[in-house]
mmCIF file of C-alpha atoms in Angstrom:
data_model
loop_
_atom_site.group_PDB
_atom_site.id
_atom_site.type_symbol
_atom_site.label_atom_id
_atom_site.label_comp_id
_atom_site.label_asym_id
_atom_site.label_seq_id
_atom_site.Cartn_x
_atom_site.Cartn_y
_atom_site.Cartn_z
ATOM 1 C CA MET U 578 28.692 43.801 -54.863
ATOM 2 C CA LYS U 579 27.481 41.423 -57.469
ATOM 3 C CA LYS U 580 27.181 37.755 -56.473
ATOM 4 C CA SER U 581 28.040 36.566 -59.610
ATOM 5 C CA VAL U 582 30.906 38.014 -62.018
ATOM 6 C CA LYS U 583 32.193 37.159 -65.238
ATOM 7 C CA VAL U 584 35.689 35.853 -65.158
ATOM 8 C CA SER U 585 38.150 34.793 -67.748
ATOM 9 C CA VAL U 586 39.044 31.127 -67.659
ATOM 10 C CA GLU U 587 42.745 32.297 -67.228
ATOM 11 C CA GLU U 588 42.004 34.205 -64.002
ATOM 12 C CA LEU U 589 40.651 30.938 -62.441
ATOM 13 C CA GLN U 590 41.844 29.740 -58.878
ATOM 14 C CA ILE U 591 41.247 27.022 -56.506
ATOM 15 C CA GLY U 592 38.595 28.266 -54.411
ATOM 16 C CA ASN U 593 36.408 29.563 -56.874
ATOM 17 C CA PHE U 594 32.596 28.473 -57.284
ATOM 18 C CA VAL U 595 32.274 28.455 -60.857
ATOM 19 C CA LYS U 596 29.247 28.368 -63.168
ATOM 20 C CA LEU U 597 29.997 26.963 -66.467
ATOM 21 C CA PRO U 598 28.375 28.553 -69.478
ATOM 22 C CA VAL U 599 27.717 25.629 -71.656
ATOM 23 C CA SER U 600 25.101 22.799 -71.396
ATOM 24 C CA TRP U 601 25.592 20.160 -69.052
ATOM 25 C CA LYS U 602 25.879 17.342 -71.611
ATOM 26 C CA ASP U 603 28.970 19.405 -73.293
ATOM 27 C CA HIS U 604 31.361 19.048 -70.330
ATOM 28 C CA PRO U 605 32.867 16.017 -68.009
ATOM 29 C CA PHE U 606 31.757 17.137 -64.861
ATOM 30 C CA LEU U 607 28.889 15.884 -62.771
ATOM 31 C CA PHE U 608 27.210 19.485 -62.208
ATOM 32 C CA SER U 609 27.425 23.003 -64.177
ATOM 33 C CA SER U 610 27.981 24.666 -60.855
ATOM 34 C CA PHE U 611 30.763 23.524 -58.248
ATOM 35 C CA LYS U 612 33.640 24.579 -56.371
ATOM 36 C CA LEU U 613 37.329 24.312 -57.972
ATOM 37 C CA LYS U 614 39.175 22.218 -55.898
ATOM 38 C CA GLN U 615 42.075 21.097 -57.827
ATOM 39 C CA ASP U 616 44.400 22.663 -61.005
ATOM 40 C CA ALA U 617 43.092 19.611 -62.992
ATOM 41 C CA GLN U 618 39.440 21.201 -62.948
ATOM 42 C CA ILE U 619 40.927 24.278 -64.262
ATOM 43 C CA GLU U 620 42.651 22.922 -67.121
ATOM 44 C CA LEU U 621 39.802 20.773 -68.139
ATOM 45 C CA ILE U 622 37.522 24.191 -68.300
ATOM 46 C CA LYS U 623 39.780 25.927 -70.403
ATOM 47 C CA ARG U 624 39.781 23.092 -72.658
ATOM 48 C CA LEU U 625 36.063 23.672 -73.207
ATOM 49 C CA GLY U 626 36.845 26.067 -75.650
ATOM 50 C CA ILE U 627 34.945 29.032 -73.930
ATOM 51 C CA SER U 628 36.730 32.463 -72.699
ATOM 52 C CA HIS U 629 35.077 32.893 -69.507
ATOM 53 C CA VAL U 630 33.278 31.248 -66.582
ATOM 54 C CA PHE U 631 30.926 32.969 -64.275
ATOM 55 C CA ILE U 632 31.975 32.910 -60.512
ATOM 56 C CA ASP U 633 29.728 32.855 -57.375
ATOM 57 C CA ILE U 634 31.273 35.323 -55.050
ATOM 58 C CA GLU U 635 29.642 34.540 -51.791
ATOM 59 C CA ARG U 636 30.278 30.539 -52.177
ATOM 60 C CA SER U 637 33.904 31.060 -53.209
ATOM 61 C CA GLU U 638 36.698 30.618 -50.834
ATOM 62 C CA VAL U 639 39.108 33.172 -52.390
ATOM 63 C CA GLN U 640 38.239 36.941 -53.415
ATOM 64 C CA LEU U 641 38.662 38.201 -56.756
ATOM 65 C CA ASP U 642 40.976 41.201 -56.726
ATOM 66 C CA THR U 643 42.274 42.087 -60.226
ATOM 67 C CA GLU U 644 45.269 44.557 -58.353
ATOM 68 C CA GLN U 645 46.979 41.975 -56.492
ATOM 69 C CA PRO U 646 49.769 40.050 -58.467
ATOM 70 C CA VAL U 647 48.605 36.763 -59.921
ATOM 71 C CA GLN U 648 50.600 33.856 -58.187
ATOM 72 C CA ALA U 649 52.628 31.727 -60.561
ATOM 73 C CA PRO U 650 50.547 29.063 -61.702
ATOM 74 C CA THR U 651 50.993 25.547 -61.286
ATOM 75 C CA PRO U 652 52.477 23.739 -64.503
ATOM 76 C CA PRO U 653 49.603 22.468 -66.192
ATOM 77 C CA LYS U 654 49.124 18.309 -66.391
ATOM 78 C CA ALA U 655 50.247 16.859 -69.501
ATOM 79 C CA ALA U 656 47.774 16.569 -72.852
ATOM 80 C CA ASN U 657 47.918 13.033 -72.201
ATOM 81 C CA ASP U 658 47.193 13.240 -68.638
ATOM 82 C CA LEU U 659 44.034 15.575 -69.274
ATOM 83 C CA ASP U 660 42.835 13.363 -71.938
ATOM 84 C CA SER U 661 42.853 10.440 -69.236
ATOM 85 C CA LEU U 662 41.194 12.427 -66.922
ATOM 86 C CA ALA U 663 38.460 14.058 -69.321
ATOM 87 C CA GLU U 664 37.788 10.562 -70.590
ATOM 88 C CA GLU U 665 37.771 9.158 -66.697
ATOM 89 C CA MET U 666 35.420 11.859 -65.624
ATOM 90 C CA SER U 667 33.310 11.460 -68.505
ATOM 91 C CA GLN U 668 32.790 7.772 -68.126
ATOM 92 C CA TYR U 669 32.058 8.452 -64.311
ATOM 93 C CA LYS U 670 29.326 10.875 -65.103
ATOM 94 C CA ASN U 671 27.959 8.207 -67.471
ATOM 95 C CA GLU U 672 28.030 5.761 -64.957
ATOM 96 C CA ARG U 673 26.541 8.085 -62.282
ATOM 97 C CA ILE U 674 23.502 9.266 -64.939
ATOM 98 C CA ASP U 675 22.656 5.448 -64.905
ATOM 99 C CA VAL U 676 22.736 5.331 -61.431
ATOM 100 C CA HIS U 677 20.200 8.433 -60.535
ATOM 101 C CA GLN U 678 18.050 6.889 -63.619
ATOM 102 C CA LYS U 679 17.936 3.868 -61.376
ATOM 103 C CA MET U 680 17.250 5.899 -58.304
ATOM 104 C CA ARG U 681 14.610 7.693 -59.875
ATOM 105 C CA ARG U 682 12.998 4.306 -61.425
ATOM 106 C CA GLN U 683 13.365 3.307 -57.260
ATOM 107 C CA LEU U 684 11.648 6.276 -56.034
ATOM 108 C CA ARG U 685 8.631 6.102 -58.464
ATOM 109 C CA LYS U 686 8.209 1.985 -57.630
ATOM 110 C CA THR U 687 8.044 3.213 -54.244
ATOM 111 C CA GLU U 688 5.823 6.055 -54.682
ATOM 112 C CA GLN U 689 3.441 3.828 -56.518
ATOM 113 C CA GLU U 690 3.374 1.398 -53.476
ATOM 114 C CA PHE U 691 2.749 4.482 -51.413
ATOM 115 C CA ASP U 692 -0.113 5.736 -53.844
ATOM 116 C CA ARG U 693 -1.682 2.306 -53.375
ATOM 117 C CA SER U 694 -1.275 2.346 -49.660
ATOM 118 C CA VAL U 695 -3.046 5.935 -49.710
ATOM 119 C CA SER U 696 -5.859 4.648 -52.119
ATOM 120 C CA LYS U 697 -6.467 1.604 -49.327
ATOM 121 C CA MET U 698 -6.345 4.059 -46.289
ATOM 122 C CA ARG U 699 -8.909 6.090 -48.294
ATOM 123 C CA SER U 700 -11.210 3.067 -48.866
ATOM 124 C CA VAL U 701 -10.834 2.123 -44.967
ATOM 125 C CA VAL U 702 -11.958 5.348 -43.810
ATOM 126 C CA SER U 703 -15.071 5.215 -46.394
ATOM 127 C CA LYS U 704 -16.191 1.937 -45.011
ATOM 128 C CA LEU U 705 -15.596 2.708 -41.365
ATOM 129 C CA ARG U 706 -19.315 3.923 -40.953
ATOM 130 C CA SER U 707 -21.248 1.575 -42.654
ATOM 131 C CA ARG U 708 -19.072 -1.696 -42.609
ATOM 132 C CA PRO U 709 -16.281 -1.481 -39.922
ATOM 133 C CA LEU U 710 -15.929 -5.013 -39.906
ATOM 134 C CA ASN U 711 -14.743 -4.887 -43.534
ATOM 135 C CA ALA U 712 -12.739 -1.600 -42.614
ATOM 136 C CA VAL U 713 -10.577 -3.423 -39.928
ATOM 137 C CA ASN U 714 -10.123 -6.485 -42.160
ATOM 138 C CA ASP U 715 -8.962 -4.175 -45.093
ATOM 139 C CA ALA U 716 -6.736 -2.253 -42.767
ATOM 140 C CA LYS U 717 -5.324 -5.310 -41.059
ATOM 141 C CA GLU U 718 -4.225 -6.830 -44.782
ATOM 142 C CA LEU U 719 -2.530 -3.286 -45.470
ATOM 143 C CA ILE U 720 -0.661 -3.506 -42.213
ATOM 144 C CA HIS U 721 0.240 -7.090 -42.872
ATOM 145 C CA ASP U 722 1.641 -6.156 -46.381
ATOM 146 C CA MET U 723 3.788 -3.276 -45.090
ATOM 147 C CA SER U 724 5.137 -5.406 -42.399
ATOM 148 C CA GLU U 725 6.387 -8.122 -44.510
ATOM 149 C CA GLN U 726 8.304 -5.504 -46.421
ATOM 150 C CA LEU U 727 9.376 -3.860 -43.406
ATOM 151 C CA LEU U 728 10.694 -7.373 -41.602
ATOM 152 C CA ASN U 729 12.242 -9.209 -44.958
ATOM 153 C CA SER U 730 14.603 -6.180 -45.840
ATOM 154 C CA ASP U 731 17.981 -5.175 -43.899
ATOM 155 C CA ASN U 732 18.680 -2.311 -46.243
ATOM 156 C CA LEU U 733 15.835 -0.049 -45.766
ATOM 157 C CA VAL U 734 15.800 3.460 -47.392
ATOM 158 C CA LEU U 735 13.314 5.906 -46.059
ATOM 159 C CA HIS U 736 11.934 7.935 -49.123
ATOM 160 C CA LEU U 737 10.156 11.451 -48.990
ATOM 161 C CA MET U 738 6.990 11.215 -51.312
ATOM 162 C CA GLY U 739 4.730 13.494 -52.977
ATOM 163 C CA ASP U 740 2.304 16.192 -51.750
ATOM 164 C CA ALA U 741 -0.915 15.450 -50.336
ATOM 165 C CA LYS U 742 -3.858 16.155 -52.566
ATOM 166 C CA ASP U 743 -6.522 18.711 -51.301
ATOM 167 C CA ASP U 744 -8.271 17.483 -48.254
ATOM 168 C CA GLU U 745 -6.542 14.165 -48.026
ATOM 169 C CA GLY U 746 -4.560 15.223 -44.965
ATOM 170 C CA ILE U 747 -6.357 12.585 -42.933
ATOM 171 C CA TYR U 748 -5.353 9.695 -44.831
ATOM 172 C CA TYR U 749 -1.449 10.797 -45.233
ATOM 173 C CA HIS U 750 -1.191 11.826 -41.819
ATOM 174 C CA SER U 751 -2.417 8.353 -40.575
ATOM 175 C CA LEU U 752 -0.555 6.498 -43.039
ATOM 176 C CA ASN U 753 2.701 8.610 -42.373
ATOM 177 C CA VAL U 754 2.295 7.863 -38.348
ATOM 178 C CA ALA U 755 1.670 4.072 -39.043
ATOM 179 C CA ILE U 756 4.926 4.141 -41.485
ATOM 180 C CA LEU U 757 7.028 5.626 -39.109
ATOM 181 C CA SER U 758 5.587 3.960 -35.810
ATOM 182 C CA MET U 759 6.114 0.628 -37.567
ATOM 183 C CA LEU U 760 9.767 1.642 -38.676
ATOM 184 C CA MET U 761 10.696 2.558 -35.355
ATOM 185 C CA ALA U 762 8.974 -0.559 -33.481
ATOM 186 C CA LYS U 763 11.437 -2.297 -35.695
ATOM 187 C CA GLU U 764 14.500 -0.306 -34.971
ATOM 188 C CA LEU U 765 13.301 -0.812 -31.345
ATOM 189 C CA GLY U 766 13.463 -4.661 -31.727
ATOM 190 C CA TRP U 767 9.839 -5.256 -31.087
ATOM 191 C CA SER U 768 8.151 -8.445 -31.871
ATOM 192 C CA ARG U 769 6.150 -8.703 -35.162
ATOM 193 C CA THR U 770 2.766 -8.550 -32.913
ATOM 194 C CA ASP U 771 3.674 -5.358 -31.566
ATOM 195 C CA ILE U 772 4.868 -3.832 -34.872
ATOM 196 C CA GLU U 773 1.675 -4.754 -36.312
ATOM 197 C CA LEU U 774 -0.373 -3.802 -33.534
ATOM 198 C CA VAL U 775 1.018 -0.414 -33.315
ATOM 199 C CA GLY U 776 0.716 -0.106 -37.362
ATOM 200 C CA ILE U 777 -3.313 -0.763 -36.962
ATOM 201 C CA GLY U 778 -3.720 1.657 -33.821
ATOM 202 C CA SER U 779 -1.816 4.243 -35.856
ATOM 203 C CA LEU U 780 -3.980 3.886 -39.280
ATOM 204 C CA PHE U 781 -6.948 4.465 -36.557
ATOM 205 C CA HIS U 782 -5.417 6.879 -34.093
ATOM 206 C CA ASP U 783 -7.713 9.913 -35.409
ATOM 207 C CA THR U 784 -10.886 8.154 -36.323
ATOM 208 C CA GLY U 785 -12.486 10.121 -33.726
ATOM 209 C CA LYS U 786 -12.026 13.298 -35.722
ATOM 210 C CA LEU U 787 -14.794 11.778 -38.129
ATOM 211 C CA LYS U 788 -17.052 12.974 -35.420
ATOM 212 C CA VAL U 789 -15.541 16.230 -35.368
ATOM 213 C CA PRO U 790 -17.433 19.291 -37.404
ATOM 214 C CA ALA U 791 -15.533 20.598 -40.170
ATOM 215 C CA SER U 792 -16.381 24.043 -38.884
ATOM 216 C CA ILE U 793 -13.908 22.916 -36.278
ATOM 217 C CA LEU U 794 -11.428 21.122 -37.879
ATOM 218 C CA LYS U 795 -10.697 23.840 -40.506
ATOM 219 C CA LYS U 796 -11.390 26.819 -38.512
ATOM 220 C CA LYS U 797 -8.636 29.450 -39.151
ATOM 221 C CA THR U 798 -9.298 31.659 -36.469
ATOM 222 C CA PRO U 799 -8.690 30.303 -32.753
ATOM 223 C CA LEU U 800 -10.887 27.840 -31.215
ATOM 224 C CA THR U 801 -13.310 28.836 -28.547
ATOM 225 C CA PRO U 802 -12.923 26.773 -25.184
ATOM 226 C CA PRO U 803 -16.250 25.009 -25.701
ATOM 227 C CA GLU U 804 -14.486 24.177 -29.480
ATOM 228 C CA LYS U 805 -11.330 22.958 -27.720
ATOM 229 C CA ASN U 806 -13.177 20.932 -25.261
ATOM 230 C CA PHE U 807 -14.858 19.149 -27.923
ATOM 231 C CA PHE U 808 -11.943 18.501 -30.245
ATOM 232 C CA LYS U 809 -10.090 16.849 -27.278
ATOM 233 C CA GLN U 810 -12.653 14.394 -27.199
ATOM 234 C CA HIS U 811 -11.970 12.788 -30.302
ATOM 235 C CA PRO U 812 -9.809 10.218 -28.749
ATOM 236 C CA VAL U 813 -12.692 8.972 -26.555
ATOM 237 C CA MET U 814 -15.236 9.405 -30.005
ATOM 238 C CA GLY U 815 -12.589 6.858 -32.051
ATOM 239 C CA GLU U 816 -12.680 4.208 -29.271
ATOM 240 C CA LYS U 817 -16.386 4.477 -29.605
ATOM 241 C CA ILE U 818 -16.440 3.951 -33.385
ATOM 242 C CA LEU U 819 -13.830 1.172 -33.134
ATOM 243 C CA GLN U 820 -15.883 -0.939 -30.559
ATOM 244 C CA LEU U 821 -18.475 -1.217 -33.244
ATOM 245 C CA ALA U 822 -15.787 -3.486 -35.059
ATOM 246 C CA GLU U 823 -15.320 -6.815 -33.065
ATOM 247 C CA ASN U 824 -12.413 -7.464 -34.858
ATOM 248 C CA PHE U 825 -10.370 -4.455 -33.943
ATOM 249 C CA PRO U 826 -7.543 -5.595 -31.572
ATOM 250 C CA SER U 827 -8.309 -4.698 -28.234
ATOM 251 C CA GLU U 828 -4.443 -4.306 -27.319
ATOM 252 C CA ALA U 829 -4.447 -1.509 -30.112
ATOM 253 C CA ILE U 830 -7.383 0.462 -28.144
ATOM 254 C CA PRO U 831 -5.282 2.349 -25.906
ATOM 255 C CA ILE U 832 -3.665 3.995 -29.044
ATOM 256 C CA ILE U 833 -6.640 5.642 -30.199
ATOM 257 C CA LEU U 834 -7.078 6.660 -26.429
ATOM 258 C CA ASN U 835 -3.841 7.821 -25.608
ATOM 259 C CA HIS U 836 -2.145 9.170 -28.479
ATOM 260 C CA HIS U 837 -2.451 12.685 -27.091
ATOM 261 C CA GLU U 838 -1.425 11.827 -23.544
ATOM 262 C CA HIS U 839 1.917 13.052 -22.217
ATOM 263 C CA LEU U 840 3.696 11.310 -19.262
ATOM 264 C CA ASP U 841 3.665 14.306 -17.025
ATOM 265 C CA GLY U 842 0.112 14.200 -17.300
ATOM 266 C CA SER U 843 -0.488 17.662 -19.491
ATOM 267 C CA GLY U 844 -2.255 15.364 -22.103
ATOM 268 C CA PHE U 845 -5.629 14.532 -23.056
ATOM 269 C CA PRO U 846 -8.461 13.606 -22.857
ATOM 270 C CA ARG U 847 -7.989 11.980 -19.472
ATOM 271 C CA GLY U 848 -4.749 13.526 -18.367
ATOM 272 C CA LEU U 849 -2.726 10.370 -17.628
ATOM 273 C CA LYS U 850 0.753 10.089 -16.500
ATOM 274 C CA GLU U 851 3.385 7.547 -17.597
ATOM 275 C CA ALA U 852 2.509 4.743 -15.177
ATOM 276 C CA SER U 853 -0.793 4.478 -17.016
ATOM 277 C CA LEU U 854 0.563 4.499 -21.071
ATOM 278 C CA ASP U 855 1.657 1.518 -22.374
ATOM 279 C CA LYS U 856 4.589 1.493 -24.798
ATOM 280 C CA LEU U 857 2.794 1.591 -27.795
ATOM 281 C CA SER U 858 0.685 4.736 -27.093
ATOM 282 C CA GLN U 859 3.854 6.091 -25.721
ATOM 283 C CA LEU U 860 5.773 5.526 -29.344
ATOM 284 C CA VAL U 861 2.409 6.797 -31.434
ATOM 285 C CA ALA U 862 2.718 9.628 -29.121
ATOM 286 C CA VAL U 863 6.009 10.520 -30.296
ATOM 287 C CA ILE U 864 5.750 10.064 -33.976
ATOM 288 C CA ASN U 865 2.141 11.853 -33.994
ATOM 289 C CA THR U 866 3.505 14.826 -31.961
ATOM 290 C CA TYR U 867 6.603 14.881 -35.080
ATOM 291 C CA ASP U 868 4.049 14.797 -38.000
ATOM 292 C CA MET U 869 1.701 17.184 -36.082
ATOM 293 C CA LEU U 870 4.617 19.901 -35.978
ATOM 294 C CA CYS U 871 5.586 19.209 -39.334
ATOM 295 C CA HIS U 872 1.661 19.437 -40.439
ATOM 296 C CA PRO U 873 -0.235 21.647 -37.597
ATOM 297 C CA ASP U 874 -3.817 22.795 -37.679
ATOM 298 C CA ALA U 875 -4.660 26.179 -39.379
ATOM 299 C CA HIS U 876 -3.304 28.119 -35.956
ATOM 300 C CA SER U 877 0.141 27.346 -36.098
ATOM 301 C CA LYS U 878 3.178 27.442 -38.354
ATOM 302 C CA PRO U 879 4.603 24.293 -39.776
ATOM 303 C CA ARG U 880 8.052 23.362 -39.075
ATOM 304 C CA THR U 881 10.884 21.791 -41.295
ATOM 305 C CA PRO U 882 11.534 17.888 -40.251
ATOM 306 C CA TYR U 883 14.786 18.749 -39.078
ATOM 307 C CA ALA U 884 13.366 22.096 -37.081
ATOM 308 C CA ALA U 885 10.511 19.553 -35.491
ATOM 309 C CA LEU U 886 12.942 17.032 -34.491
ATOM 310 C CA GLY U 887 14.788 19.814 -32.478
ATOM 311 C CA TYR U 888 11.923 21.496 -31.192
ATOM 312 C CA MET U 889 10.606 18.141 -29.754
ATOM 313 C CA PHE U 890 14.168 17.379 -28.194
ATOM 314 C CA LYS U 891 14.063 20.510 -26.476
ATOM 315 C CA HIS U 892 10.489 21.226 -25.672
ATOM 316 C CA PHE U 893 8.672 17.528 -24.858
ATOM 317 C CA LYS U 894 11.356 16.332 -22.495
ATOM 318 C CA THR U 895 8.829 15.652 -19.487
ATOM 319 C CA LYS U 896 5.918 14.919 -22.022
ATOM 320 C CA LEU U 897 7.164 12.155 -24.273
ATOM 321 C CA ASN U 898 9.200 9.119 -24.104
ATOM 322 C CA GLN U 899 12.750 10.258 -24.567
ATOM 323 C CA GLN U 900 13.630 6.775 -25.798
ATOM 324 C CA TYR U 901 11.664 6.967 -28.147
ATOM 325 C CA THR U 902 12.300 10.603 -29.270
ATOM 326 C CA GLY U 903 15.949 9.742 -29.219
ATOM 327 C CA SER U 904 15.257 6.531 -31.809
ATOM 328 C CA LEU U 905 13.042 9.015 -34.211
ATOM 329 C CA ILE U 906 15.917 11.259 -34.262
ATOM 330 C CA LYS U 907 18.604 8.614 -34.755
ATOM 331 C CA MET U 908 16.194 6.856 -37.198
ATOM 332 C CA LEU U 909 15.390 9.547 -39.321
ATOM 333 C CA GLY U 910 18.853 10.988 -39.267
ATOM 334 C CA ILE U 911 20.347 14.640 -38.527
ATOM 335 C CA TYR U 912 18.597 15.601 -41.721
ATOM 336 C CA PRO U 913 15.213 13.868 -42.544
ATOM 337 C CA PRO U 914 13.908 13.303 -45.781
ATOM 338 C CA GLY U 915 12.420 16.663 -47.124
ATOM 339 C CA SER U 916 15.098 18.982 -45.356
ATOM 340 C CA ILE U 917 16.519 21.570 -47.397
ATOM 341 C CA VAL U 918 20.279 21.759 -47.042
ATOM 342 C CA GLU U 919 23.200 23.720 -48.266
ATOM 343 C CA LEU U 920 26.209 21.071 -49.486
ATOM 344 C CA SER U 921 29.958 21.451 -49.023
ATOM 345 C CA SER U 922 30.001 22.300 -52.753
ATOM 346 C CA GLY U 923 28.173 25.543 -52.025
ATOM 347 C CA GLN U 924 25.158 24.136 -53.365
ATOM 348 C CA PHE U 925 21.391 23.788 -52.340
ATOM 349 C CA ALA U 926 19.310 20.732 -52.298
ATOM 350 C CA MET U 927 16.718 18.695 -50.720
ATOM 351 C CA VAL U 928 16.987 15.479 -48.964
ATOM 352 C CA MET U 929 15.163 12.872 -50.762
ATOM 353 C CA ALA U 930 15.946 9.658 -48.581
ATOM 354 C CA VAL U 931 18.008 8.048 -45.933
ATOM 355 C CA ASN U 932 19.566 4.786 -45.898
ATOM 356 C CA LEU U 933 18.665 3.769 -42.465
ATOM 357 C CA ASN U 934 22.392 2.175 -42.250
ATOM 358 C CA LYS U 935 24.101 5.486 -43.505
ATOM 359 C CA LEU U 936 21.988 8.135 -41.718
ATOM 360 C CA LEU U 937 25.230 10.650 -42.251
ATOM 361 C CA PHE U 938 24.929 10.024 -46.188
ATOM 362 C CA PRO U 939 21.289 10.806 -47.337
ATOM 363 C CA ARG U 940 20.452 10.858 -51.223
ATOM 364 C CA ILE U 941 19.570 14.406 -52.279
ATOM 365 C CA LEU U 942 18.268 16.112 -55.428
ATOM 366 C CA ALA U 943 20.553 19.019 -55.605
ATOM 367 C CA TYR U 944 19.856 22.308 -57.745
ATOM 368 C CA ASP U 945 21.803 23.389 -60.575
ATOM 369 C CA ALA U 946 20.478 25.902 -63.390
ATOM 370 C CA MET U 947 22.259 24.006 -66.399
ATOM 371 C CA ILE U 948 20.591 20.836 -65.673
ATOM 372 C CA PRO U 949 16.784 20.334 -66.734
ATOM 373 C CA LYS U 950 14.802 19.635 -63.247
ATOM 374 C CA GLU U 951 13.296 16.270 -64.979
ATOM 375 C CA GLN U 952 16.743 15.393 -65.289
ATOM 376 C CA ALA U 953 18.364 16.556 -61.928
ATOM 377 C CA PRO U 954 20.332 14.242 -60.559
ATOM 378 C CA ILE U 955 19.566 12.544 -57.279
ATOM 379 C CA VAL U 956 23.032 12.127 -55.851
ATOM 380 C CA ASP U 957 24.246 9.717 -53.163
ATOM 381 C CA LEU U 958 26.238 12.060 -50.855
ATOM 382 C CA GLU U 959 28.816 9.423 -49.521
ATOM 383 C CA THR U 960 29.598 8.616 -53.407
ATOM 384 C CA GLU U 961 30.251 12.153 -54.455
ATOM 385 C CA GLY U 962 32.411 13.086 -51.467
ATOM 386 C CA LEU U 963 29.982 15.851 -50.511
ATOM 387 C CA THR U 964 28.656 16.813 -46.783
ATOM 388 C CA ILE U 965 25.792 19.037 -45.667
ATOM 389 C CA VAL U 966 27.064 22.101 -44.103
ATOM 390 C CA ARG U 967 23.771 23.297 -42.717
ATOM 391 C CA CYS U 968 19.982 22.919 -42.812
ATOM 392 C CA ILE U 969 17.760 26.204 -44.123
ATOM 393 C CA PRO U 970 14.111 26.877 -44.257
ATOM 394 C CA PRO U 971 12.394 26.339 -47.652
ATOM 395 C CA SER U 972 11.356 30.283 -47.350
ATOM 396 C CA ALA U 973 15.283 31.214 -47.349
ATOM 397 C CA LEU U 974 15.527 29.665 -51.238
ATOM 398 C CA PRO U 975 15.756 31.978 -54.003
ATOM 399 C CA GLU U 976 12.593 31.770 -56.226
ATOM 400 C CA LYS U 977 14.273 29.635 -58.884
ATOM 401 C CA VAL U 978 15.905 27.461 -56.605
ATOM 402 C CA TYR U 979 12.170 26.894 -54.671
ATOM 403 C CA LYS U 980 10.738 26.080 -57.712
ATOM 404 C CA TYR U 981 13.773 23.653 -59.143
ATOM 405 C CA LEU U 982 13.538 21.852 -55.606
ATOM 406 C CA ASN U 983 9.706 22.034 -54.858
ATOM 407 C CA PRO U 984 9.812 21.489 -51.499
ATOM 408 C CA ARG U 985 6.912 19.356 -50.133
ATOM 409 C CA GLU U 986 4.167 21.271 -48.016
ATOM 410 C CA ARG U 987 3.479 17.862 -46.684
ATOM 411 C CA VAL U 988 6.327 15.582 -45.830
ATOM 412 C CA SER U 989 5.253 12.039 -46.005
ATOM 413 C CA TYR U 990 7.542 8.967 -45.952
ATOM 414 C CA PHE U 991 7.337 5.545 -47.271
ATOM 415 C CA PHE U 992 9.934 2.583 -46.745
ATOM 416 C CA GLY U 993 12.027 0.884 -50.054
ATOM 417 C CA GLN U 994 14.528 -1.617 -50.491
ATOM 418 C CA ASN U 995 17.940 -0.156 -51.279
ATOM 419 C CA SER U 996 19.034 -0.559 -54.821
#
């Protein structure tokens, strides 16, 4: 059975998922593909001067059956009513385009701030060995700037950022852990001092990996027992590096040492249990685990943000602080930025941003074959009356949809103010 069939506009029914064979600019609808919900939509399609549309059978709620008697159509709206409706929809569409452009400008601004932060992180790491005092001072300045933005806004949006460049995973990972840790510390009501401590500790939590040979870090085959044991010492090596910087806050040192420790004693390097782990270390351990599940080493398969949260909730109950795990899930929403979803309209989309005050209504980038990729609208689900039906792995997308949405290989976040 064909997935898409050509159908006369006279045969359209409510429940059909239609694809309009005209340019996006030449009709009043926000999308060129959508599910028909009212007779007025059918009447407006007929007025486009086209003889047929395409129906996606799999996404339609009614079956096409030309042998069945056609029900008597609902009397069409008066021409004046349709003119008024078309004008109203066109005006709304133009307003939404303006809003989408504003969203894109806000996203570009946030991306620029994120890029500057990555650049600062790169500089910090490069200075760490030769000028550790300068590196720590630069990192403190970065964390201070981030905390200023974080604490002076009551309407934060968590945005999805672009992919990491080759061989820059450590910068993106460290910054990502710092951003999410600070954000969660704020959501938990922690003091500014603790927020900045968790930030500085997160930025430097993997410093010890600078002492681990690339032959181990990038090895594609399983590590040998000696290699595993050496790798598990990177928290201790990180502490030794930071001992050279007298200006590094001593309260953040446990984060460096304990970000791989588990409450049940199954972690490394020292196998500590809950009573020996401070709240800062426990929080960073949760965030670090989440980011590592999304971006593991070469021996593991990466999980989507949605799947990573579910895996943590199911498999780390005895290992991680469950209050913090629950707070992370609540903070990122059911569908975190970077998730690939199917909408109630039948369309595929990628979650681009989550307003921390409206977690059930993220902003999404929706696929529409008739809309150029660079003009694809970033849609506020609450405004458009759409909902998310399910989350799907990027690999399940048709190739053309995958290229259009461009799922991120490395999911990185940065916060901005809601516009």
